[in-house]
mmCIF file with all atom_site columns, C-alpha atoms in Angstrom:
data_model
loop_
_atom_site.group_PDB
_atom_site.id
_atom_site.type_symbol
_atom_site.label_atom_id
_atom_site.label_alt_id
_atom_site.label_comp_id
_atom_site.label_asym_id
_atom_site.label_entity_id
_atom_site.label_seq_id
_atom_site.pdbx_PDB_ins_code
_atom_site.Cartn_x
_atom_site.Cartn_y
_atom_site.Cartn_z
_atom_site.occupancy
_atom_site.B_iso_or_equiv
_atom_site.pdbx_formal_charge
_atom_site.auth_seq_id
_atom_site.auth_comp_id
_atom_site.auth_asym_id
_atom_site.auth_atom_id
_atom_site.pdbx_PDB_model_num
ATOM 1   C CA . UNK T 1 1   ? -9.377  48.365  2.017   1.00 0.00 ? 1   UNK T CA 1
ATOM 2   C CA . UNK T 1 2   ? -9.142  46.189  -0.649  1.00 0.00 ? 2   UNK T CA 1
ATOM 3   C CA . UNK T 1 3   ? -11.789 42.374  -0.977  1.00 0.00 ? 3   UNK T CA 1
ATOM 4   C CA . UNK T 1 4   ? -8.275  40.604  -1.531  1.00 0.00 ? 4   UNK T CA 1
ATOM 5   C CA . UNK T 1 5   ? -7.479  41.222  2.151   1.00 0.00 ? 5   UNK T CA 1
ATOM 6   C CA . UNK T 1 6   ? -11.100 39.520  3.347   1.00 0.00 ? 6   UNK T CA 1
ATOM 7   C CA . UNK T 1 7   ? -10.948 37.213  0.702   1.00 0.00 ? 7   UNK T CA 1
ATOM 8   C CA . UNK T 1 8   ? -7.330  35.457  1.174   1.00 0.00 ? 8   UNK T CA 1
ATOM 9   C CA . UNK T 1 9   ? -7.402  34.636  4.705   1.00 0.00 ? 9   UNK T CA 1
ATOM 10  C CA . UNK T 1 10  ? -10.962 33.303  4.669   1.00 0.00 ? 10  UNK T CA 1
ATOM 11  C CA . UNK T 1 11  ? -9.578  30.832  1.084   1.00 0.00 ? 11  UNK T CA 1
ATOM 12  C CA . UNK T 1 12  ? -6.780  29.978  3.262   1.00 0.00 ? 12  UNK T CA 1
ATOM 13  C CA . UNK T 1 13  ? -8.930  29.261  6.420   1.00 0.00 ? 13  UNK T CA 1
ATOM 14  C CA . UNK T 1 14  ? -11.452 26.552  4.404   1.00 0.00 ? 14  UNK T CA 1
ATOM 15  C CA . UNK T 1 15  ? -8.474  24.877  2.169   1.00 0.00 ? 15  UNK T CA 1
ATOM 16  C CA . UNK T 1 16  ? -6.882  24.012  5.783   1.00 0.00 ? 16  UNK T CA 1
ATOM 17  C CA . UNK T 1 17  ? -9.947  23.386  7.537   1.00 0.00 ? 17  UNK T CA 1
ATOM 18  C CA . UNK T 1 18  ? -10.802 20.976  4.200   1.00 0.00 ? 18  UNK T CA 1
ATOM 19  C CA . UNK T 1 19  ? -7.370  19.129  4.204   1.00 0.00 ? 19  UNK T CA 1
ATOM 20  C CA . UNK T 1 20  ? -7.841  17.619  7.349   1.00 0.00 ? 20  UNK T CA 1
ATOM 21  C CA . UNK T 1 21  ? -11.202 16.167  6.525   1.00 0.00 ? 21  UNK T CA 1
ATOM 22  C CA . UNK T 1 22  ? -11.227 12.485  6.294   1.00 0.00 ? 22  UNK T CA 1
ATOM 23  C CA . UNK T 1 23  ? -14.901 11.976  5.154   1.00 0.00 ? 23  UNK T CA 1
ATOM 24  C CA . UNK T 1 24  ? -13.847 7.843   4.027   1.00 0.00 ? 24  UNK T CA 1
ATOM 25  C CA . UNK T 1 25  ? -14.267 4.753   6.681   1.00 0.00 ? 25  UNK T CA 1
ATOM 26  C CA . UNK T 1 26  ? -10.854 3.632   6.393   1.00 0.00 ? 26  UNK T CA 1
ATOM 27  C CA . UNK T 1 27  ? -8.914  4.007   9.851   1.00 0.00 ? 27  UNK T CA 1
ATOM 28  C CA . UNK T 1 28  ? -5.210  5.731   9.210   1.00 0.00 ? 28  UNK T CA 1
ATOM 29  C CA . UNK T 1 29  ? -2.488  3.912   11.208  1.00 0.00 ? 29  UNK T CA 1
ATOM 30  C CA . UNK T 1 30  ? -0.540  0.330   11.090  1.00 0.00 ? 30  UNK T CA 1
ATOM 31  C CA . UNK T 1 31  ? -1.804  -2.624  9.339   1.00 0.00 ? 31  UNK T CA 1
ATOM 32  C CA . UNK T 1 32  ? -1.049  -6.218  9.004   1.00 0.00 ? 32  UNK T CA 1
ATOM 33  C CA . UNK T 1 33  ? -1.106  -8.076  5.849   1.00 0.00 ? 33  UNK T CA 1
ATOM 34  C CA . UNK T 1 34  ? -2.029  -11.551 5.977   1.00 0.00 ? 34  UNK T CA 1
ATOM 35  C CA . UNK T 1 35  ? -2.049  -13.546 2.522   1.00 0.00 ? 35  UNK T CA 1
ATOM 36  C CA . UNK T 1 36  ? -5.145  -15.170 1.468   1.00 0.00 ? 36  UNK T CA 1
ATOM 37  C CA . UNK T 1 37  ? -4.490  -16.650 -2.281  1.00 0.00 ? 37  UNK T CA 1
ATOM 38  C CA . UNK T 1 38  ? -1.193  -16.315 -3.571  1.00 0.00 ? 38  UNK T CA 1
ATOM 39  C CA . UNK T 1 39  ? -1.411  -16.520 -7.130  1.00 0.00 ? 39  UNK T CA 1
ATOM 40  C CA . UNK T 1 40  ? 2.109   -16.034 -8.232  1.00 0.00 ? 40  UNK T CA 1
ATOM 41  C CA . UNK T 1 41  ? 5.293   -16.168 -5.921  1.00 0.00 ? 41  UNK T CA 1
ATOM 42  C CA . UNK T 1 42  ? 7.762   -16.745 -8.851  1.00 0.00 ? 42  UNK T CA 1
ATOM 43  C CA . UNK T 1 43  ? 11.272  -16.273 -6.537  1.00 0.00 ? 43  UNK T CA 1
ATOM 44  C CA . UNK T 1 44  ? 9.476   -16.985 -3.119  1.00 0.00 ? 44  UNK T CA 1
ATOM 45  C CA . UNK T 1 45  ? 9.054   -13.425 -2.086  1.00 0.00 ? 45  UNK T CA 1
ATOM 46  C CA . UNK T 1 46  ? 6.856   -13.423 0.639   1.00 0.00 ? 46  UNK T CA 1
ATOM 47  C CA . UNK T 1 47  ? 8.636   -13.111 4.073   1.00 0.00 ? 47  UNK T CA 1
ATOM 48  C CA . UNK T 1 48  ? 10.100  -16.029 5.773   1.00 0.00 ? 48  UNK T CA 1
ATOM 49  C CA . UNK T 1 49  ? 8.357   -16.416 8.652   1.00 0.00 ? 49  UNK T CA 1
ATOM 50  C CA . UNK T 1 50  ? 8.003   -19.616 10.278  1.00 0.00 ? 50  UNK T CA 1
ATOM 51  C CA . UNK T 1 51  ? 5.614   -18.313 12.559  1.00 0.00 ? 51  UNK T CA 1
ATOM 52  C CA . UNK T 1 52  ? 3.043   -17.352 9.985   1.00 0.00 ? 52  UNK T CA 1
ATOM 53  C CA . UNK T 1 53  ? 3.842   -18.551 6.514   1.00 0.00 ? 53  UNK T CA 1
ATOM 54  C CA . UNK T 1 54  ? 0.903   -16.148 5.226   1.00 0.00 ? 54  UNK T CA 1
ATOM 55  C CA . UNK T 1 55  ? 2.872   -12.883 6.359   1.00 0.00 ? 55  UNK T CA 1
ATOM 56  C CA . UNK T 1 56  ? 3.030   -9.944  3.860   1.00 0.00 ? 56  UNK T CA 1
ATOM 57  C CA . UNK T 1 57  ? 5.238   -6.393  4.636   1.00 0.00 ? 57  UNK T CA 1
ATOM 58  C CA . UNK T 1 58  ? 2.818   -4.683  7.133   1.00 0.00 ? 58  UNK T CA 1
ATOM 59  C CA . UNK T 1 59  ? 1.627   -0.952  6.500   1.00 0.00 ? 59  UNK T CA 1
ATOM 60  C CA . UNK T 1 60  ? 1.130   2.417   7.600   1.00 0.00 ? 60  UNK T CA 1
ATOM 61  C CA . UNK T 1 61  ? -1.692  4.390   6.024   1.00 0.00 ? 61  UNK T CA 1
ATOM 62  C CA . UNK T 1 62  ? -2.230  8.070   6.088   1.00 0.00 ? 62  UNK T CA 1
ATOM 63  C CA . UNK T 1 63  ? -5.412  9.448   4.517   1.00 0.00 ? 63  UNK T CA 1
ATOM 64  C CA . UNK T 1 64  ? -5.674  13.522  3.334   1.00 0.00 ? 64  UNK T CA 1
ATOM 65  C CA . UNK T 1 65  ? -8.978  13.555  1.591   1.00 0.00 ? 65  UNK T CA 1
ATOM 66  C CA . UNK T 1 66  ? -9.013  11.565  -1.345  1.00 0.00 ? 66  UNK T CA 1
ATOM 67  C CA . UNK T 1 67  ? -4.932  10.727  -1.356  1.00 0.00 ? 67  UNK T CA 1
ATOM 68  C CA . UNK T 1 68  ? -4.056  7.526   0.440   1.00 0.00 ? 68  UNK T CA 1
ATOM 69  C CA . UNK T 1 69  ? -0.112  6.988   1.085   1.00 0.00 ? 69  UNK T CA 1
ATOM 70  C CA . UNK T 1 70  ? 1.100   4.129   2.282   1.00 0.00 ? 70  UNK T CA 1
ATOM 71  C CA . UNK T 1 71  ? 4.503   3.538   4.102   1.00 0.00 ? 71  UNK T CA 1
ATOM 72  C CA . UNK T 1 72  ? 4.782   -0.486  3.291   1.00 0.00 ? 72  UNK T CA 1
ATOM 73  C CA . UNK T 1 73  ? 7.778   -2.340  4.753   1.00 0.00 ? 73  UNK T CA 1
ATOM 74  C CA . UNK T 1 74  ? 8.925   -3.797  1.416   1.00 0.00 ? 74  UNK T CA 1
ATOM 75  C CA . UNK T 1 75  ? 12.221  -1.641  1.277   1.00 0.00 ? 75  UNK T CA 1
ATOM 76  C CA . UNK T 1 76  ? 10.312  1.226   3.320   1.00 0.00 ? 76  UNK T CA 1
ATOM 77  C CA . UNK T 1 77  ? 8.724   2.324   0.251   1.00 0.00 ? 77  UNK T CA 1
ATOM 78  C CA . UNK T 1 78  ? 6.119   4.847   0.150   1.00 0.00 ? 78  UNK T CA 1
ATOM 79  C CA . UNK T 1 79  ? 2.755   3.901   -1.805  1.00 0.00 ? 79  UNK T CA 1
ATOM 80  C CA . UNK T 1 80  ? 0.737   6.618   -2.851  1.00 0.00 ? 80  UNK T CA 1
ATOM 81  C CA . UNK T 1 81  ? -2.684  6.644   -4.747  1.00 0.00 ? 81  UNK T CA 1
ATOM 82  C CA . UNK T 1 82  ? -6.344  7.661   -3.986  1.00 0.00 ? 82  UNK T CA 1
ATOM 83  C CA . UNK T 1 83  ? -9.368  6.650   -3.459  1.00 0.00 ? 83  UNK T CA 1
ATOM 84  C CA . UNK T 1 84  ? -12.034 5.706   -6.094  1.00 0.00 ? 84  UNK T CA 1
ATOM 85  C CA . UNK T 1 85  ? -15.029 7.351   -6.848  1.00 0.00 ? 85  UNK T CA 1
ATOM 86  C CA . UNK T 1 86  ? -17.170 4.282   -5.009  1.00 0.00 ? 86  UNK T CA 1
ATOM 87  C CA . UNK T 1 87  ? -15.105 5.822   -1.728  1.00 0.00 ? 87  UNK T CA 1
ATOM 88  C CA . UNK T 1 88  ? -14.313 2.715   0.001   1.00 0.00 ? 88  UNK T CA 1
ATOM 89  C CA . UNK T 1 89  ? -11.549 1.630   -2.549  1.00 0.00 ? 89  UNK T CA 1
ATOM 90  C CA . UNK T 1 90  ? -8.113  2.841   -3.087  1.00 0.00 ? 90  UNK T CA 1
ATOM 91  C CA . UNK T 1 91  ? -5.379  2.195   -5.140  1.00 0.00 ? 91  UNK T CA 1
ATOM 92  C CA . UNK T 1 92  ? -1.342  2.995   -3.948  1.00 0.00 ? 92  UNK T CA 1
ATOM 93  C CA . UNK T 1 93  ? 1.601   2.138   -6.181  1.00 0.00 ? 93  UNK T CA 1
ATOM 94  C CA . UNK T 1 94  ? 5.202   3.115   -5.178  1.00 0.00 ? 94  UNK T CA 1
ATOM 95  C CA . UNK T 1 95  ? 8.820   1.793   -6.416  1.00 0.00 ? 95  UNK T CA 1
ATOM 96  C CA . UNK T 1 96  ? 12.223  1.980   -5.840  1.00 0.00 ? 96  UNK T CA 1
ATOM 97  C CA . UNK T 1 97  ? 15.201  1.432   -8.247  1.00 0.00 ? 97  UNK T CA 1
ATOM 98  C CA . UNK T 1 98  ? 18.626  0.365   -7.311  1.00 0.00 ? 98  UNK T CA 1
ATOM 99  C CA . UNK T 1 99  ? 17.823  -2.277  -4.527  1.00 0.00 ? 99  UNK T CA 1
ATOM 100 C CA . UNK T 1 100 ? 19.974  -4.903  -3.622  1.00 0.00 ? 100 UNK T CA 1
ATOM 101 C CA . UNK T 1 101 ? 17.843  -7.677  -2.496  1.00 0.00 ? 101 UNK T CA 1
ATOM 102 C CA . UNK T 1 102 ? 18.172  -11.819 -1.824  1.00 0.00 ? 102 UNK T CA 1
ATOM 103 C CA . UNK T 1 103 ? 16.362  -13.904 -4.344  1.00 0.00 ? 103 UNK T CA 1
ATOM 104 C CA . UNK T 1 104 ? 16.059  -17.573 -4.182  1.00 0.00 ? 104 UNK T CA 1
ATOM 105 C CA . UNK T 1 105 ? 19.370  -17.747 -1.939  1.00 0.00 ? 105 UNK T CA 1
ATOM 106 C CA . UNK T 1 106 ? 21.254  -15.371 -4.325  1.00 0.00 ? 106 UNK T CA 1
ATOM 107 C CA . UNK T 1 107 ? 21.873  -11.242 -4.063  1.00 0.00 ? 107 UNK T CA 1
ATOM 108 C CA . UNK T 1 108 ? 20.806  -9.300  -6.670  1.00 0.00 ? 108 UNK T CA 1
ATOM 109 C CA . UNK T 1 109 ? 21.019  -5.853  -7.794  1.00 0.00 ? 109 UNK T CA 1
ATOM 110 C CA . UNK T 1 110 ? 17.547  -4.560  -9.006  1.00 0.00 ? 110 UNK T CA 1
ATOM 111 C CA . UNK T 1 111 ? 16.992  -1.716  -11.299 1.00 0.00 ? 111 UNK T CA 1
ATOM 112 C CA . UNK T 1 112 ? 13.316  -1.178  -9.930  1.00 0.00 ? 112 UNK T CA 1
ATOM 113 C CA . UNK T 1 113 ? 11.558  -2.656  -7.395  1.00 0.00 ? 113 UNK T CA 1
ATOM 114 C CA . UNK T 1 114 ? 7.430   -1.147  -7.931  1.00 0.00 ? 114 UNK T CA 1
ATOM 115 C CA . UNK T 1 115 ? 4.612   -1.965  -6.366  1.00 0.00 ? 115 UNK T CA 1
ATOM 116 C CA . UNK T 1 116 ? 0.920   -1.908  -6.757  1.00 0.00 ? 116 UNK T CA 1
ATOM 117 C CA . UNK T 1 117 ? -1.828  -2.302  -4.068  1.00 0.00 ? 117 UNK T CA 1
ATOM 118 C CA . UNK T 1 118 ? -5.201  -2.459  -4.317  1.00 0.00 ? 118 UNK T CA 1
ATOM 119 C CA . UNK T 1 119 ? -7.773  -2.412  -1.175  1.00 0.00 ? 119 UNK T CA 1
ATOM 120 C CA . UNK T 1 120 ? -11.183 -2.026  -0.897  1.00 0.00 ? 120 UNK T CA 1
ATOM 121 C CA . UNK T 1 121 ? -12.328 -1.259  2.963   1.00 0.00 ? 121 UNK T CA 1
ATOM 122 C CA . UNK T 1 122 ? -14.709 -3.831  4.719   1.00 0.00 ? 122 UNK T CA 1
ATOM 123 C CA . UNK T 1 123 ? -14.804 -1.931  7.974   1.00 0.00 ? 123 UNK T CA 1
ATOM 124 C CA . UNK T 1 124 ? -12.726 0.834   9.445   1.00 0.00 ? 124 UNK T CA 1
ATOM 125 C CA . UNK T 1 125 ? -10.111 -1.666  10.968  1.00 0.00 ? 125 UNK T CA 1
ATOM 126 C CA . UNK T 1 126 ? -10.061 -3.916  7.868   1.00 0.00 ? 126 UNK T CA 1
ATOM 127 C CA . UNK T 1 127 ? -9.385  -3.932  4.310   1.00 0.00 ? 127 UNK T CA 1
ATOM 128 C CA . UNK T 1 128 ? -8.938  -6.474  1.324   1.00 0.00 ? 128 UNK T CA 1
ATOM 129 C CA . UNK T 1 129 ? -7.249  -6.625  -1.586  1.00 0.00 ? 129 UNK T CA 1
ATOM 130 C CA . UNK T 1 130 ? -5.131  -7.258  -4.084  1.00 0.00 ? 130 UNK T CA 1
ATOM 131 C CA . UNK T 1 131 ? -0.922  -7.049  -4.202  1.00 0.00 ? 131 UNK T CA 1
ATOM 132 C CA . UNK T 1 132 ? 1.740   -7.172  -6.802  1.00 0.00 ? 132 UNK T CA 1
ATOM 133 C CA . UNK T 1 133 ? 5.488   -6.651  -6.215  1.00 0.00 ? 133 UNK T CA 1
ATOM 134 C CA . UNK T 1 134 ? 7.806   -7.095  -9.208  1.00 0.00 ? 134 UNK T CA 1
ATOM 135 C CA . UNK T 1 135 ? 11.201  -7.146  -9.113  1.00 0.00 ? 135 UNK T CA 1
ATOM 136 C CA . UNK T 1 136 ? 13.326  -5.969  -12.663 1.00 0.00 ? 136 UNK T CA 1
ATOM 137 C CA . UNK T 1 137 ? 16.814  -6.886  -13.721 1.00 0.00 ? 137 UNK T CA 1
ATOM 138 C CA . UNK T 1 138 ? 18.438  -6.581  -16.524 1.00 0.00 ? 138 UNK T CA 1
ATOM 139 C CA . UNK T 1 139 ? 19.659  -9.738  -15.544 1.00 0.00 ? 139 UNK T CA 1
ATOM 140 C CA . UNK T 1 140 ? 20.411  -12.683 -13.962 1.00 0.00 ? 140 UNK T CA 1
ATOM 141 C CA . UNK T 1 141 ? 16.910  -13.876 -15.561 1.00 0.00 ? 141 UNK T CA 1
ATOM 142 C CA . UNK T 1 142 ? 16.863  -15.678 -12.043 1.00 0.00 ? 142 UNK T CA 1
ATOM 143 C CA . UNK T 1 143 ? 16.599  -11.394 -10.374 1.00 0.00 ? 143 UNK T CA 1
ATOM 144 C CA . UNK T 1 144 ? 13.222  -11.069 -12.268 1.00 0.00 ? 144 UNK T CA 1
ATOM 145 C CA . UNK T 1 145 ? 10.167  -12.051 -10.635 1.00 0.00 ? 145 UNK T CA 1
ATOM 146 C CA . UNK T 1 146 ? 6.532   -10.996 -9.698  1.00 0.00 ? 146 UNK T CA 1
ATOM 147 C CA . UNK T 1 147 ? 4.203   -12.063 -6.381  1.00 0.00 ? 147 UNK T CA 1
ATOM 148 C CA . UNK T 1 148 ? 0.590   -11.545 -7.161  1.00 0.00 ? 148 UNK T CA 1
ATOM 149 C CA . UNK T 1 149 ? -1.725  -12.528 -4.549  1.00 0.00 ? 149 UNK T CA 1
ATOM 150 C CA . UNK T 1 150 ? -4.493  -11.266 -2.246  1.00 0.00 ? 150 UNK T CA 1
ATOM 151 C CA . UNK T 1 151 ? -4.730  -10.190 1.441   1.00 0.00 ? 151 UNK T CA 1
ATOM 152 C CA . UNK T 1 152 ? -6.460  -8.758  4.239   1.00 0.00 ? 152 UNK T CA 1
ATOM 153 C CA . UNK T 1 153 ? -4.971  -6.095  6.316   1.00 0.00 ? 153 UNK T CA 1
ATOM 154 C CA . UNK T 1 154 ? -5.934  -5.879  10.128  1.00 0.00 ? 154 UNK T CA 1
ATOM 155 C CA . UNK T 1 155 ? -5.263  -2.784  12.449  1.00 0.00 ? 155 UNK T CA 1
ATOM 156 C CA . UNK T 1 156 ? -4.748  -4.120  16.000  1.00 0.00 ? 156 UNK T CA 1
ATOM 157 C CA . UNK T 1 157 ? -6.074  -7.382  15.470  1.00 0.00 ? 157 UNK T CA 1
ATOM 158 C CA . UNK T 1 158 ? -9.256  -5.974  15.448  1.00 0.00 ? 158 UNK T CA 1
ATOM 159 C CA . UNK T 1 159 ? -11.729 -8.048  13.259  1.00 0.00 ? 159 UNK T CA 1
ATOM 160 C CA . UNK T 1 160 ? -15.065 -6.956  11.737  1.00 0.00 ? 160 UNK T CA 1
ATOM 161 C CA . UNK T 1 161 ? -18.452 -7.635  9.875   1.00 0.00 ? 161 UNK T CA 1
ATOM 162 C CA . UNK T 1 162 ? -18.379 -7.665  6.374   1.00 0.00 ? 162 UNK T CA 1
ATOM 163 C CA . UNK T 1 163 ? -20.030 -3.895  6.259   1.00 0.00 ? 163 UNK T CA 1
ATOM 164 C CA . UNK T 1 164 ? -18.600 -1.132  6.802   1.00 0.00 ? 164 UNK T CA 1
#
């Protein structure tokens, strides 16, 4: 009987066992973004809501070890990264070409739509960070545009301390 036998199953058994870990604080699930500092909104991106004028897209993260993916409203793109060395910061970037989207009252057809996300985690039901979305035309000029701003995204409305 050969070691291979003994030897595959029992590889297979602790990669699977190993994926599954989540050894980082961050909670997976649905988040809210909530603005705090927009520093750039150059075709008044954000959301419209009356309600809440600091709205973002909201989130959906799923953590496999060290890759975080993201499934962010924003045109139900998918945001994929990983988490830094530190362990309680990430970084997700995603796009999408070929979007037809509304921009300062007029349509226009995108050739990409990309995003990139920064968060670093605060607790396990909160993280901060940084956002930009930028939107790329070949033209109208008026179709290209960039948001940069901060945020804090809150699972359940669940607030925390400052420490993890």
């Amino acid at each position: 009987m050969s070691t291979r036998r003994f030897l595959l199953p029992a590889l297979l058994l602790s990669v699977g066992l190993c994926v599954s870990c989540n050894e980082f604080p961050q909670n997976q699930g649905h988040y809210t973004l909530q603005s705090t500092e927009i520093y750039r909104d150059d075709c008044n991106l954000l959301p419209s809501v009356d309600d809440d004028p600091h709205a973002l897209w909201d989130g959906s993260l799923l953590i496999t070890g060290q890759v975080v993916r993201m499934d962010f409203e924003l045109l139900e793109m998918q945001l994929v990264g990983r988490f830094l060395e530190s362990g309680d910061s990430f970084s997700v970037d995603g796009s999408v070409a070929n979007a037809t989207v509304k921009v300062n009252r007029e349509i226009c057809l995108l050739d990409q739509v990309s995003v990139h996300m920064e968060g670093t985690t605060v607790c396990r039901t909160r993280f901060d960070g940084v956002v930009r979305v930028r939107y790329e035309a070949r033209r109208p000029d008026q179709c290209v545009c960039e948001l940069w701003a901060n945020f804090q995204a809150v699972q359940n409305e669940e607030t925390c301390e400052e420490q993890p």
